[in-house]
Amino acid sequence: MTPTLDWLAEPCPPIDQTAVQHALARQDQLTKPPGSLGRLEELAVRLAGLQRTATPEVDPVRVLLFAADHGVAAEGVSRYPQDVTKQMVRNIANGGAGVAVMAKAVGAGLDIIELGLATGSEVVEGVRSEPLGPGSGNIAREPAMTPEQLARALDIGRDAVDRAVDAGVRLIIGGELGIANTTAAAALACALLDRAASEVVGPGTGLDSAGVNRKAEVVARALELHASEPRDPLEMLRRLSGFEIAALTGAYLRAAQRGVAMLIDGFIVSSAALAAVRLQPAARDWMLFSHRSAEPGHRLMMEALEADPLLDLGFRLGEATGACAAVPLLRLACAVHRDMATFDEAGVSNAC
């Protein structure tokens, strides 16, 4: 049976303003000058509204990492061959990759979902295989996906969130893996933001200036090829992204529909977050932004999403590593909000 997209229109719940007011009132009574913990205070209040409680908690946290290959790799836009995607899926599952190490260090669960590899799927313990084909199409020459593949990718993202939320997860982190996926993410961002390739394309896995120029040319060709098609977000997603980016879009929409906070990673996942918000503006309320990517186009997406990321560490690895790095900040925000004594409890004067 061909999947439908009816679920995309399901509404997102509003932020609980009563919980926000209760959290603000508690912040005013804690033994510190008002606002002296800056964004930690803001995070605690924001999470209170999202979780509908005056004393929010971050845990459990789960990383949903989607992996897929991209046909546009044939245009020479990456330093690495496509078989690296499969090798890295295995490395993540075995605990050796950046996201695996960081997720373990911050106590986050890790759900790895493979959606289609150019070198073929293989059975790897700890990896859920749901292949949609041997990678997406070459966006410089054809659409990335068929309508059926797009619908299925969105459903895979939705289902991953449903599994996490049904298990009690309070914070969702989206991650990605796929050689050439910065090219697809740049193309999608260009289309959604109406920007030129030269404004968005960056070095990705470490291209030199000549490589960046070649990559920008490929993105420009893709934009020109698909320019006459409908400009709605779903069609842009189908034509210019990839299986894992579409799955992330579905995951972000579903997390918002289920009323669960998301911590957004860097450049590639932000293109999916932008697509999700274009499809359902209310999804933006449920997004927290972890870090500023070193990719130049990330700033443009953050401006469009009116986002102010928590960290600026020069990251451009992807995989959800930037979001994992920000998890301790959210835990600190909740701990201070919950455990700091009030003026009355500590016997400290609150006179102005």
mmCIF file of C-alpha atoms in Angstrom:
data_model
loop_
_atom_site.group_PDB
_atom_site.id
_atom_site.type_symbol
_atom_site.label_atom_id
_atom_site.label_comp_id
_atom_site.label_asym_id
_atom_site.label_seq_id
_atom_site.Cartn_x
_atom_site.Cartn_y
_atom_site.Cartn_z
ATOM 1 C CA MET A 1 0.000 0.000 0.000
ATOM 2 C CA THR A 2 1.336 3.445 -0.933
ATOM 3 C CA PRO A 3 1.735 5.568 2.205
ATOM 4 C CA THR A 4 -0.260 8.769 2.454
ATOM 5 C CA LEU A 5 0.798 12.147 3.771
ATOM 6 C CA ASP A 6 -2.412 12.936 5.643
ATOM 7 C CA TRP A 7 -0.648 12.753 9.009
ATOM 8 C CA LEU A 8 1.526 15.767 8.131
ATOM 9 C CA ALA A 9 -1.485 18.023 8.723
ATOM 10 C CA GLU A 10 -2.067 16.844 12.303
ATOM 11 C CA PRO A 11 -1.807 19.902 14.587
ATOM 12 C CA CYS A 12 0.999 20.625 17.028
ATOM 13 C CA PRO A 13 -0.048 21.401 20.618
ATOM 14 C CA PRO A 14 0.605 24.907 21.956
ATOM 15 C CA ILE A 15 3.165 25.753 24.619
ATOM 16 C CA ASP A 16 1.647 25.585 28.121
ATOM 17 C CA GLN A 17 1.660 29.225 29.212
ATOM 18 C CA THR A 18 0.528 28.373 32.747
ATOM 19 C CA ALA A 19 3.645 26.228 33.220
ATOM 20 C CA VAL A 20 5.743 29.058 31.778
ATOM 21 C CA GLN A 21 4.329 31.513 34.334
ATOM 22 C CA HIS A 22 4.897 29.078 37.206
ATOM 23 C CA ALA A 23 8.489 28.537 36.065
ATOM 24 C CA LEU A 24 9.081 32.279 35.800
ATOM 25 C CA ALA A 25 7.690 32.752 39.287
ATOM 26 C CA ARG A 26 10.037 30.111 40.639
ATOM 27 C CA GLN A 27 13.015 31.747 38.892
ATOM 28 C CA ASP A 28 12.143 35.011 40.661
ATOM 29 C CA GLN A 29 12.382 33.263 44.059
ATOM 30 C CA LEU A 30 15.715 31.470 43.570
ATOM 31 C CA THR A 31 18.749 32.726 45.497
ATOM 32 C CA LYS A 32 20.363 34.760 42.735
ATOM 33 C CA PRO A 33 19.898 38.146 41.127
ATOM 34 C CA PRO A 34 17.127 38.014 38.483
ATOM 35 C CA GLY A 35 18.470 36.922 35.095
ATOM 36 C CA SER A 36 21.977 36.266 36.447
ATOM 37 C CA LEU A 37 22.141 32.794 34.898
ATOM 38 C CA GLY A 38 21.133 34.152 31.525
ATOM 39 C CA ARG A 39 20.201 31.539 28.979
ATOM 40 C CA LEU A 40 20.124 28.713 31.535
ATOM 41 C CA GLU A 41 17.105 30.449 33.038
ATOM 42 C CA GLU A 42 15.540 30.891 29.611
ATOM 43 C CA LEU A 43 16.072 27.201 28.797
ATOM 44 C CA ALA A 44 14.437 26.051 32.023
ATOM 45 C CA VAL A 45 11.394 28.242 31.446
ATOM 46 C CA ARG A 46 11.156 27.170 27.807
ATOM 47 C CA LEU A 47 11.334 23.491 28.729
ATOM 48 C CA ALA A 48 8.699 24.060 31.423
ATOM 49 C CA GLY A 49 6.281 25.332 28.799
ATOM 50 C CA LEU A 50 7.075 22.457 26.436
ATOM 51 C CA GLN A 51 6.766 19.771 29.104
ATOM 52 C CA ARG A 52 3.744 21.354 30.817
ATOM 53 C CA THR A 53 5.369 21.373 34.237
ATOM 54 C CA ALA A 54 7.015 24.037 36.380
ATOM 55 C CA THR A 55 10.000 21.711 37.019
ATOM 56 C CA PRO A 56 11.089 20.164 33.694
ATOM 57 C CA GLU A 57 13.528 17.289 33.162
ATOM 58 C CA VAL A 58 15.610 16.547 30.059
ATOM 59 C CA ASP A 59 16.007 12.789 30.382
ATOM 60 C CA PRO A 60 15.549 10.370 28.774
ATOM 61 C CA VAL A 61 17.296 11.690 25.648
ATOM 62 C CA ARG A 62 17.418 9.785 22.371
ATOM 63 C CA VAL A 63 19.425 10.427 19.194
ATOM 64 C CA LEU A 64 17.647 9.319 16.021
ATOM 65 C CA LEU A 65 20.371 8.955 13.399
ATOM 66 C CA PHE A 66 19.284 8.452 9.791
ATOM 67 C CA ALA A 67 21.828 7.245 7.210
ATOM 68 C CA ALA A 68 21.560 7.168 3.414
ATOM 69 C CA ASP A 69 23.611 7.692 0.291
ATOM 70 C CA HIS A 70 23.153 10.369 -2.384
ATOM 71 C CA GLY A 71 23.361 10.047 -6.151
ATOM 72 C CA VAL A 72 24.839 13.532 -6.410
ATOM 73 C CA ALA A 73 28.100 12.076 -5.055
ATOM 74 C CA ALA A 74 28.775 11.088 -8.695
ATOM 75 C CA GLU A 75 29.399 14.803 -9.407
ATOM 76 C CA GLY A 76 32.578 14.794 -7.292
ATOM 77 C CA VAL A 77 31.233 16.934 -4.447
ATOM 78 C CA SER A 78 32.877 15.061 -1.575
ATOM 79 C CA ARG A 79 36.392 14.091 -0.537
ATOM 80 C CA TYR A 80 35.227 10.586 0.315
ATOM 81 C CA PRO A 81 33.838 7.664 -1.747
ATOM 82 C CA GLN A 82 30.318 6.447 -1.109
ATOM 83 C CA ASP A 83 31.333 3.198 0.529
ATOM 84 C CA VAL A 84 32.384 5.323 3.512
ATOM 85 C CA THR A 85 28.699 5.729 4.410
ATOM 86 C CA LYS A 86 28.328 1.991 5.012
ATOM 87 C CA GLN A 87 31.655 1.852 6.842
ATOM 88 C CA MET A 88 30.574 4.706 9.110
ATOM 89 C CA VAL A 89 27.208 3.106 9.842
ATOM 90 C CA ARG A 90 29.150 0.103 11.105
ATOM 91 C CA ASN A 91 31.533 2.365 13.038
ATOM 92 C CA ILE A 92 28.641 4.137 14.755
ATOM 93 C CA ALA A 93 26.955 0.845 15.630
ATOM 94 C CA ASN A 94 30.257 -0.422 17.063
ATOM 95 C CA GLY A 95 30.621 2.692 19.226
ATOM 96 C CA GLY A 96 33.661 4.165 17.471
ATOM 97 C CA ALA A 97 32.222 7.244 15.735
ATOM 98 C CA GLY A 98 31.890 10.743 17.142
ATOM 99 C CA VAL A 99 28.150 10.559 17.721
ATOM 100 C CA ALA A 100 28.391 7.142 19.383
ATOM 101 C CA VAL A 101 31.084 8.321 21.787
ATOM 102 C CA MET A 102 29.303 11.599 22.574
ATOM 103 C CA ALA A 103 25.854 10.029 22.960
ATOM 104 C CA LYS A 104 27.305 7.510 25.410
ATOM 105 C CA ALA A 105 29.151 10.255 27.294
ATOM 106 C CA VAL A 106 25.982 12.307 27.794
ATOM 107 C CA GLY A 107 23.776 9.299 28.503
ATOM 108 C CA ALA A 108 21.642 9.527 25.371
ATOM 109 C CA GLY A 109 20.119 6.541 23.645
ATOM 110 C CA LEU A 110 21.058 6.014 19.996
ATOM 111 C CA ASP A 111 18.678 4.676 17.332
ATOM 112 C CA ILE A 112 20.429 4.109 13.969
ATOM 113 C CA ILE A 113 18.174 3.825 10.913
ATOM 114 C CA GLU A 114 19.627 3.044 7.471
ATOM 115 C CA LEU A 115 17.432 4.114 4.556
ATOM 116 C CA GLY A 116 19.471 3.112 1.509
ATOM 117 C CA LEU A 117 23.167 2.680 0.732
ATOM 118 C CA ALA A 118 24.834 2.801 -2.683
ATOM 119 C CA THR A 119 26.923 -0.249 -1.856
ATOM 120 C CA GLY A 120 23.957 -2.233 -0.562
ATOM 121 C CA SER A 121 22.468 -2.810 2.848
ATOM 122 C CA GLU A 122 24.019 -5.262 5.261
ATOM 123 C CA VAL A 123 22.878 -6.689 8.541
ATOM 124 C CA VAL A 124 24.628 -4.809 11.364
ATOM 125 C CA GLU A 125 23.679 -5.377 14.976
ATOM 126 C CA GLY A 126 22.112 -2.230 16.398
ATOM 127 C CA VAL A 127 21.039 -0.841 13.002
ATOM 128 C CA ARG A 128 17.450 -0.761 11.777
ATOM 129 C CA SER A 129 17.488 -1.281 7.992
ATOM 130 C CA GLU A 130 14.594 0.249 6.043
ATOM 131 C CA PRO A 131 16.084 0.750 2.563
ATOM 132 C CA LEU A 132 14.201 2.844 0.024
ATOM 133 C CA GLY A 133 16.714 2.176 -2.753
ATOM 134 C CA PRO A 134 20.484 2.346 -3.310
ATOM 135 C CA GLY A 135 20.610 5.985 -2.261
ATOM 136 C CA SER A 136 18.660 8.948 -3.582
ATOM 137 C CA GLY A 137 18.817 10.205 -7.172
ATOM 138 C CA ASN A 138 21.425 12.609 -8.513
ATOM 139 C CA ILE A 139 19.716 15.952 -7.902
ATOM 140 C CA ALA A 140 21.796 17.618 -10.615
ATOM 141 C CA ARG A 141 20.179 15.283 -13.167
ATOM 142 C CA GLU A 142 16.902 13.977 -11.681
ATOM 143 C CA PRO A 143 14.681 14.230 -8.601
ATOM 144 C CA ALA A 144 16.137 12.836 -5.392
ATOM 145 C CA MET A 145 13.088 10.658 -4.776
ATOM 146 C CA THR A 146 9.863 9.378 -6.204
ATOM 147 C CA PRO A 147 6.674 10.498 -4.429
ATOM 148 C CA GLU A 148 6.413 7.031 -2.896
ATOM 149 C CA GLN A 149 9.977 7.169 -1.558
ATOM 150 C CA LEU A 150 9.356 10.607 -0.076
ATOM 151 C CA ALA A 151 6.189 9.455 1.686
ATOM 152 C CA ARG A 152 7.953 6.396 3.048
ATOM 153 C CA ALA A 153 10.965 8.416 4.256
ATOM 154 C CA LEU A 154 8.673 10.812 6.107
ATOM 155 C CA ASP A 155 6.862 7.849 7.654
ATOM 156 C CA ILE A 156 10.151 6.296 8.797
ATOM 157 C CA GLY A 157 11.009 9.515 10.609
ATOM 158 C CA ARG A 158 7.540 9.659 12.159
ATOM 159 C CA ASP A 159 7.728 6.053 13.316
ATOM 160 C CA ALA A 160 11.167 6.561 14.909
ATOM 161 C CA VAL A 161 9.771 9.412 17.002
ATOM 162 C CA ASP A 162 6.684 7.414 17.944
ATOM 163 C CA ARG A 163 8.899 4.591 19.233
ATOM 164 C CA ALA A 164 10.962 7.058 21.269
ATOM 165 C CA VAL A 165 8.025 8.964 22.752
ATOM 166 C CA ASP A 166 6.136 5.769 23.552
ATOM 167 C CA ALA A 167 9.242 4.692 25.500
ATOM 168 C CA GLY A 168 9.117 7.876 27.582
ATOM 169 C CA VAL A 169 11.784 9.958 25.823
ATOM 170 C CA ARG A 170 11.571 13.666 26.703
ATOM 171 C CA LEU A 171 14.171 15.096 24.292
ATOM 172 C CA ILE A 172 14.664 14.119 20.647
ATOM 173 C CA ILE A 173 17.924 14.743 18.778
ATOM 174 C CA GLY A 174 18.055 14.198 15.019
ATOM 175 C CA GLY A 175 21.279 13.078 13.370
ATOM 176 C CA GLU A 176 22.378 12.190 9.847
ATOM 177 C CA LEU A 177 25.032 10.370 7.879
ATOM 178 C CA GLY A 178 25.609 10.174 4.140
ATOM 179 C CA ILE A 179 28.400 11.068 1.745
ATOM 180 C CA ALA A 180 27.412 14.187 -0.275
ATOM 181 C CA ASN A 181 24.538 15.097 2.026
ATOM 182 C CA THR A 182 25.836 18.641 2.594
ATOM 183 C CA THR A 183 25.282 19.155 -1.146
ATOM 184 C CA ALA A 184 21.664 18.008 -0.896
ATOM 185 C CA ALA A 185 21.098 20.058 2.263
ATOM 186 C CA ALA A 186 22.570 23.138 0.573
ATOM 187 C CA ALA A 187 20.318 22.679 -2.447
ATOM 188 C CA LEU A 188 17.241 22.314 -0.247
ATOM 189 C CA ALA A 189 18.209 25.362 1.812
ATOM 190 C CA CYS A 190 18.761 27.426 -1.329
ATOM 191 C CA ALA A 191 15.300 26.513 -2.606
ATOM 192 C CA LEU A 192 13.559 27.140 0.716
ATOM 193 C CA LEU A 193 15.379 30.428 1.336
ATOM 194 C CA ASP A 194 15.504 31.607 -2.290
ATOM 195 C CA ARG A 195 19.273 32.022 -2.064
ATOM 196 C CA ALA A 196 22.047 31.453 -4.590
ATOM 197 C CA ALA A 197 24.271 28.403 -4.279
ATOM 198 C CA SER A 198 27.313 30.577 -3.644
ATOM 199 C CA GLU A 199 25.676 31.961 -0.480
ATOM 200 C CA VAL A 200 24.960 28.575 1.062
ATOM 201 C CA VAL A 201 27.525 26.015 -0.108
ATOM 202 C CA GLY A 202 30.502 25.320 2.182
ATOM 203 C CA PRO A 203 33.410 22.868 2.516
ATOM 204 C CA GLY A 204 31.398 20.005 4.001
ATOM 205 C CA THR A 205 33.872 17.216 4.723
ATOM 206 C CA GLY A 206 36.823 19.537 4.059
ATOM 207 C CA LEU A 207 36.833 20.596 0.408
ATOM 208 C CA ASP A 208 39.374 23.164 -0.718
ATOM 209 C CA SER A 209 38.265 26.357 -2.495
ATOM 210 C CA ALA A 210 38.215 24.636 -5.890
ATOM 211 C CA GLY A 211 36.089 21.852 -4.455
ATOM 212 C CA VAL A 212 33.669 24.320 -2.880
ATOM 213 C CA ASN A 213 33.319 26.101 -6.221
ATOM 214 C CA ARG A 214 32.628 22.799 -7.981
ATOM 215 C CA LYS A 215 30.065 21.885 -5.354
ATOM 216 C CA ALA A 216 28.351 25.282 -5.715
ATOM 217 C CA GLU A 217 28.197 24.751 -9.475
ATOM 218 C CA VAL A 218 26.518 21.371 -8.957
ATOM 219 C CA VAL A 219 23.967 22.891 -6.561
ATOM 220 C CA ALA A 220 23.297 25.696 -9.042
ATOM 221 C CA ARG A 221 22.666 23.115 -11.777
ATOM 222 C CA ALA A 222 20.275 21.238 -9.518
ATOM 223 C CA LEU A 223 18.360 24.411 -8.705
ATOM 224 C CA GLU A 224 18.102 25.295 -12.376
ATOM 225 C CA LEU A 225 16.966 21.783 -13.330
ATOM 226 C CA HIS A 226 14.100 21.841 -10.835
ATOM 227 C CA ALA A 227 13.280 25.559 -10.999
ATOM 228 C CA SER A 228 10.145 25.127 -13.112
ATOM 229 C CA GLU A 229 8.548 22.674 -10.681
ATOM 230 C CA PRO A 230 6.110 23.591 -7.887
ATOM 231 C CA ARG A 231 7.834 25.520 -5.083
ATOM 232 C CA ASP A 232 5.975 23.971 -2.178
ATOM 233 C CA PRO A 233 8.188 22.512 0.582
ATOM 234 C CA LEU A 234 7.239 18.890 -0.044
ATOM 235 C CA GLU A 235 8.162 19.073 -3.708
ATOM 236 C CA MET A 236 11.444 20.793 -2.876
ATOM 237 C CA LEU A 237 12.128 18.070 -0.328
ATOM 238 C CA ARG A 238 11.366 15.363 -2.883
ATOM 239 C CA ARG A 239 13.499 16.831 -5.628
ATOM 240 C CA LEU A 240 16.483 18.303 -3.814
ATOM 241 C CA SER A 241 17.137 16.472 -0.545
ATOM 242 C CA GLY A 242 17.693 12.814 0.256
ATOM 243 C CA PHE A 243 16.203 9.908 2.154
ATOM 244 C CA GLU A 244 17.734 10.833 5.533
ATOM 245 C CA ILE A 245 16.857 14.531 5.223
ATOM 246 C CA ALA A 246 13.251 13.649 4.419
ATOM 247 C CA ALA A 247 13.151 11.219 7.356
ATOM 248 C CA LEU A 248 14.470 13.960 9.645
ATOM 249 C CA THR A 249 11.734 16.280 8.394
ATOM 250 C CA GLY A 250 9.140 13.672 9.254
ATOM 251 C CA ALA A 251 10.742 13.132 12.656
ATOM 252 C CA TYR A 252 10.677 16.844 13.487
ATOM 253 C CA LEU A 253 7.053 17.193 12.477
ATOM 254 C CA ARG A 254 6.078 14.168 14.538
ATOM 255 C CA ALA A 255 7.987 15.293 17.621
ATOM 256 C CA ALA A 256 6.114 18.591 17.513
ATOM 257 C CA GLN A 257 2.801 16.786 17.011
ATOM 258 C CA ARG A 258 3.562 14.556 20.016
ATOM 259 C CA GLY A 259 4.552 17.568 22.120
ATOM 260 C CA VAL A 260 8.190 16.592 22.662
ATOM 261 C CA ALA A 261 11.127 19.012 22.571
ATOM 262 C CA MET A 262 13.777 18.672 19.868
ATOM 263 C CA LEU A 263 17.417 19.725 20.071
ATOM 264 C CA ILE A 264 18.487 20.619 16.531
ATOM 265 C CA ASP A 265 22.026 19.871 15.372
ATOM 266 C CA GLY A 266 23.911 21.622 12.548
ATOM 267 C CA PHE A 267 23.738 22.406 8.849
ATOM 268 C CA ILE A 268 22.159 19.287 7.381
ATOM 269 C CA VAL A 269 19.531 18.674 10.027
ATOM 270 C CA SER A 270 18.698 22.385 10.045
ATOM 271 C CA SER A 271 17.654 22.096 6.393
ATOM 272 C CA ALA A 272 15.190 19.400 7.503
ATOM 273 C CA ALA A 273 14.045 21.549 10.424
ATOM 274 C CA LEU A 274 13.460 24.448 8.031
ATOM 275 C CA ALA A 275 11.428 22.189 5.731
ATOM 276 C CA ALA A 276 9.376 20.983 8.714
ATOM 277 C CA VAL A 277 8.624 24.545 9.802
ATOM 278 C CA ARG A 278 7.646 25.521 6.262
ATOM 279 C CA LEU A 279 5.204 22.607 6.288
ATOM 280 C CA GLN A 280 3.917 23.335 9.835
ATOM 281 C CA PRO A 281 4.981 26.693 11.292
ATOM 282 C CA ALA A 282 3.865 25.593 14.778
ATOM 283 C CA ALA A 283 6.628 22.966 14.781
ATOM 284 C CA ARG A 284 9.129 25.775 15.414
ATOM 285 C CA ASP A 285 7.883 26.147 19.007
ATOM 286 C CA TRP A 286 9.219 22.686 19.845
ATOM 287 C CA MET A 287 12.759 23.272 18.546
ATOM 288 C CA LEU A 288 15.838 24.184 20.561
ATOM 289 C CA PHE A 289 19.038 24.893 18.628
ATOM 290 C CA SER A 290 22.313 23.439 19.836
ATOM 291 C CA HIS A 291 25.194 25.053 17.962
ATOM 292 C CA ARG A 292 26.342 27.232 15.099
ATOM 293 C CA SER A 293 27.818 25.142 12.316
ATOM 294 C CA ALA A 294 30.982 26.257 10.557
ATOM 295 C CA GLU A 295 29.113 25.805 7.257
ATOM 296 C CA PRO A 296 28.353 29.296 5.872
ATOM 297 C CA GLY A 297 24.755 28.544 4.946
ATOM 298 C CA HIS A 298 23.855 27.607 8.496
ATOM 299 C CA ARG A 299 23.678 31.260 9.524
ATOM 300 C CA LEU A 300 21.047 31.902 6.859
ATOM 301 C CA MET A 301 18.905 29.033 8.091
ATOM 302 C CA MET A 302 19.222 30.168 11.699
ATOM 303 C CA GLU A 303 18.105 33.661 10.683
ATOM 304 C CA ALA A 304 15.104 32.231 8.821
ATOM 305 C CA LEU A 305 14.177 30.124 11.861
ATOM 306 C CA GLU A 306 14.786 33.039 14.252
ATOM 307 C CA ALA A 307 17.150 30.771 16.174
ATOM 308 C CA ASP A 308 20.014 31.653 18.507
ATOM 309 C CA PRO A 309 22.057 28.459 18.995
ATOM 310 C CA LEU A 310 23.559 27.703 22.382
ATOM 311 C CA LEU A 311 27.129 26.860 21.328
ATOM 312 C CA ASP A 312 29.666 28.086 18.778
ATOM 313 C CA LEU A 313 32.525 25.579 18.733
ATOM 314 C CA GLY A 314 33.401 25.459 15.046
ATOM 315 C CA PHE A 315 31.722 22.056 14.555
ATOM 316 C CA ARG A 316 30.985 20.746 11.074
ATOM 317 C CA LEU A 317 31.065 16.964 11.627
ATOM 318 C CA GLY A 318 27.310 16.473 11.736
ATOM 319 C CA GLU A 319 25.997 13.126 13.006
ATOM 320 C CA ALA A 320 24.257 15.035 15.895
ATOM 321 C CA THR A 321 27.582 15.708 17.638
ATOM 322 C CA GLY A 322 26.812 19.407 18.167
ATOM 323 C CA ALA A 323 23.467 18.589 19.731
ATOM 324 C CA CYS A 324 25.042 15.978 22.022
ATOM 325 C CA ALA A 325 27.530 18.624 23.179
ATOM 326 C CA ALA A 326 24.641 20.874 24.239
ATOM 327 C CA VAL A 327 22.748 18.273 26.285
ATOM 328 C CA PRO A 328 24.664 19.042 29.524
ATOM 329 C CA LEU A 329 23.565 22.670 29.283
ATOM 330 C CA LEU A 330 19.924 21.629 29.236
ATOM 331 C CA ARG A 331 20.510 19.331 32.201
ATOM 332 C CA LEU A 332 22.190 22.153 34.104
ATOM 333 C CA ALA A 333 19.292 24.469 33.336
ATOM 334 C CA CYS A 334 16.809 21.970 34.763
ATOM 335 C CA ALA A 335 18.966 21.112 37.782
ATOM 336 C CA VAL A 336 19.465 24.742 38.813
ATOM 337 C CA HIS A 337 15.791 25.492 38.289
ATOM 338 C CA ARG A 338 14.728 22.470 40.349
ATOM 339 C CA ASP A 339 17.368 22.290 43.097
ATOM 340 C CA MET A 340 18.505 25.836 43.861
ATOM 341 C CA ALA A 341 17.054 27.068 47.132
ATOM 342 C CA THR A 342 14.496 29.851 47.194
ATOM 343 C CA PHE A 343 15.091 32.940 49.332
ATOM 344 C CA ASP A 344 12.617 31.660 51.924
ATOM 345 C CA GLU A 345 14.159 28.176 52.047
ATOM 346 C CA ALA A 346 17.687 29.551 52.477
ATOM 347 C CA GLY A 347 16.732 32.328 54.877
ATOM 348 C CA VAL A 348 18.249 34.906 52.517
ATOM 349 C CA SER A 349 16.792 38.397 52.237
ATOM 350 C CA ASN A 350 15.224 39.238 48.909
ATOM 351 C CA ALA A 351 14.953 42.976 49.631
ATOM 352 C CA CYS A 352 15.529 45.301 46.688
#
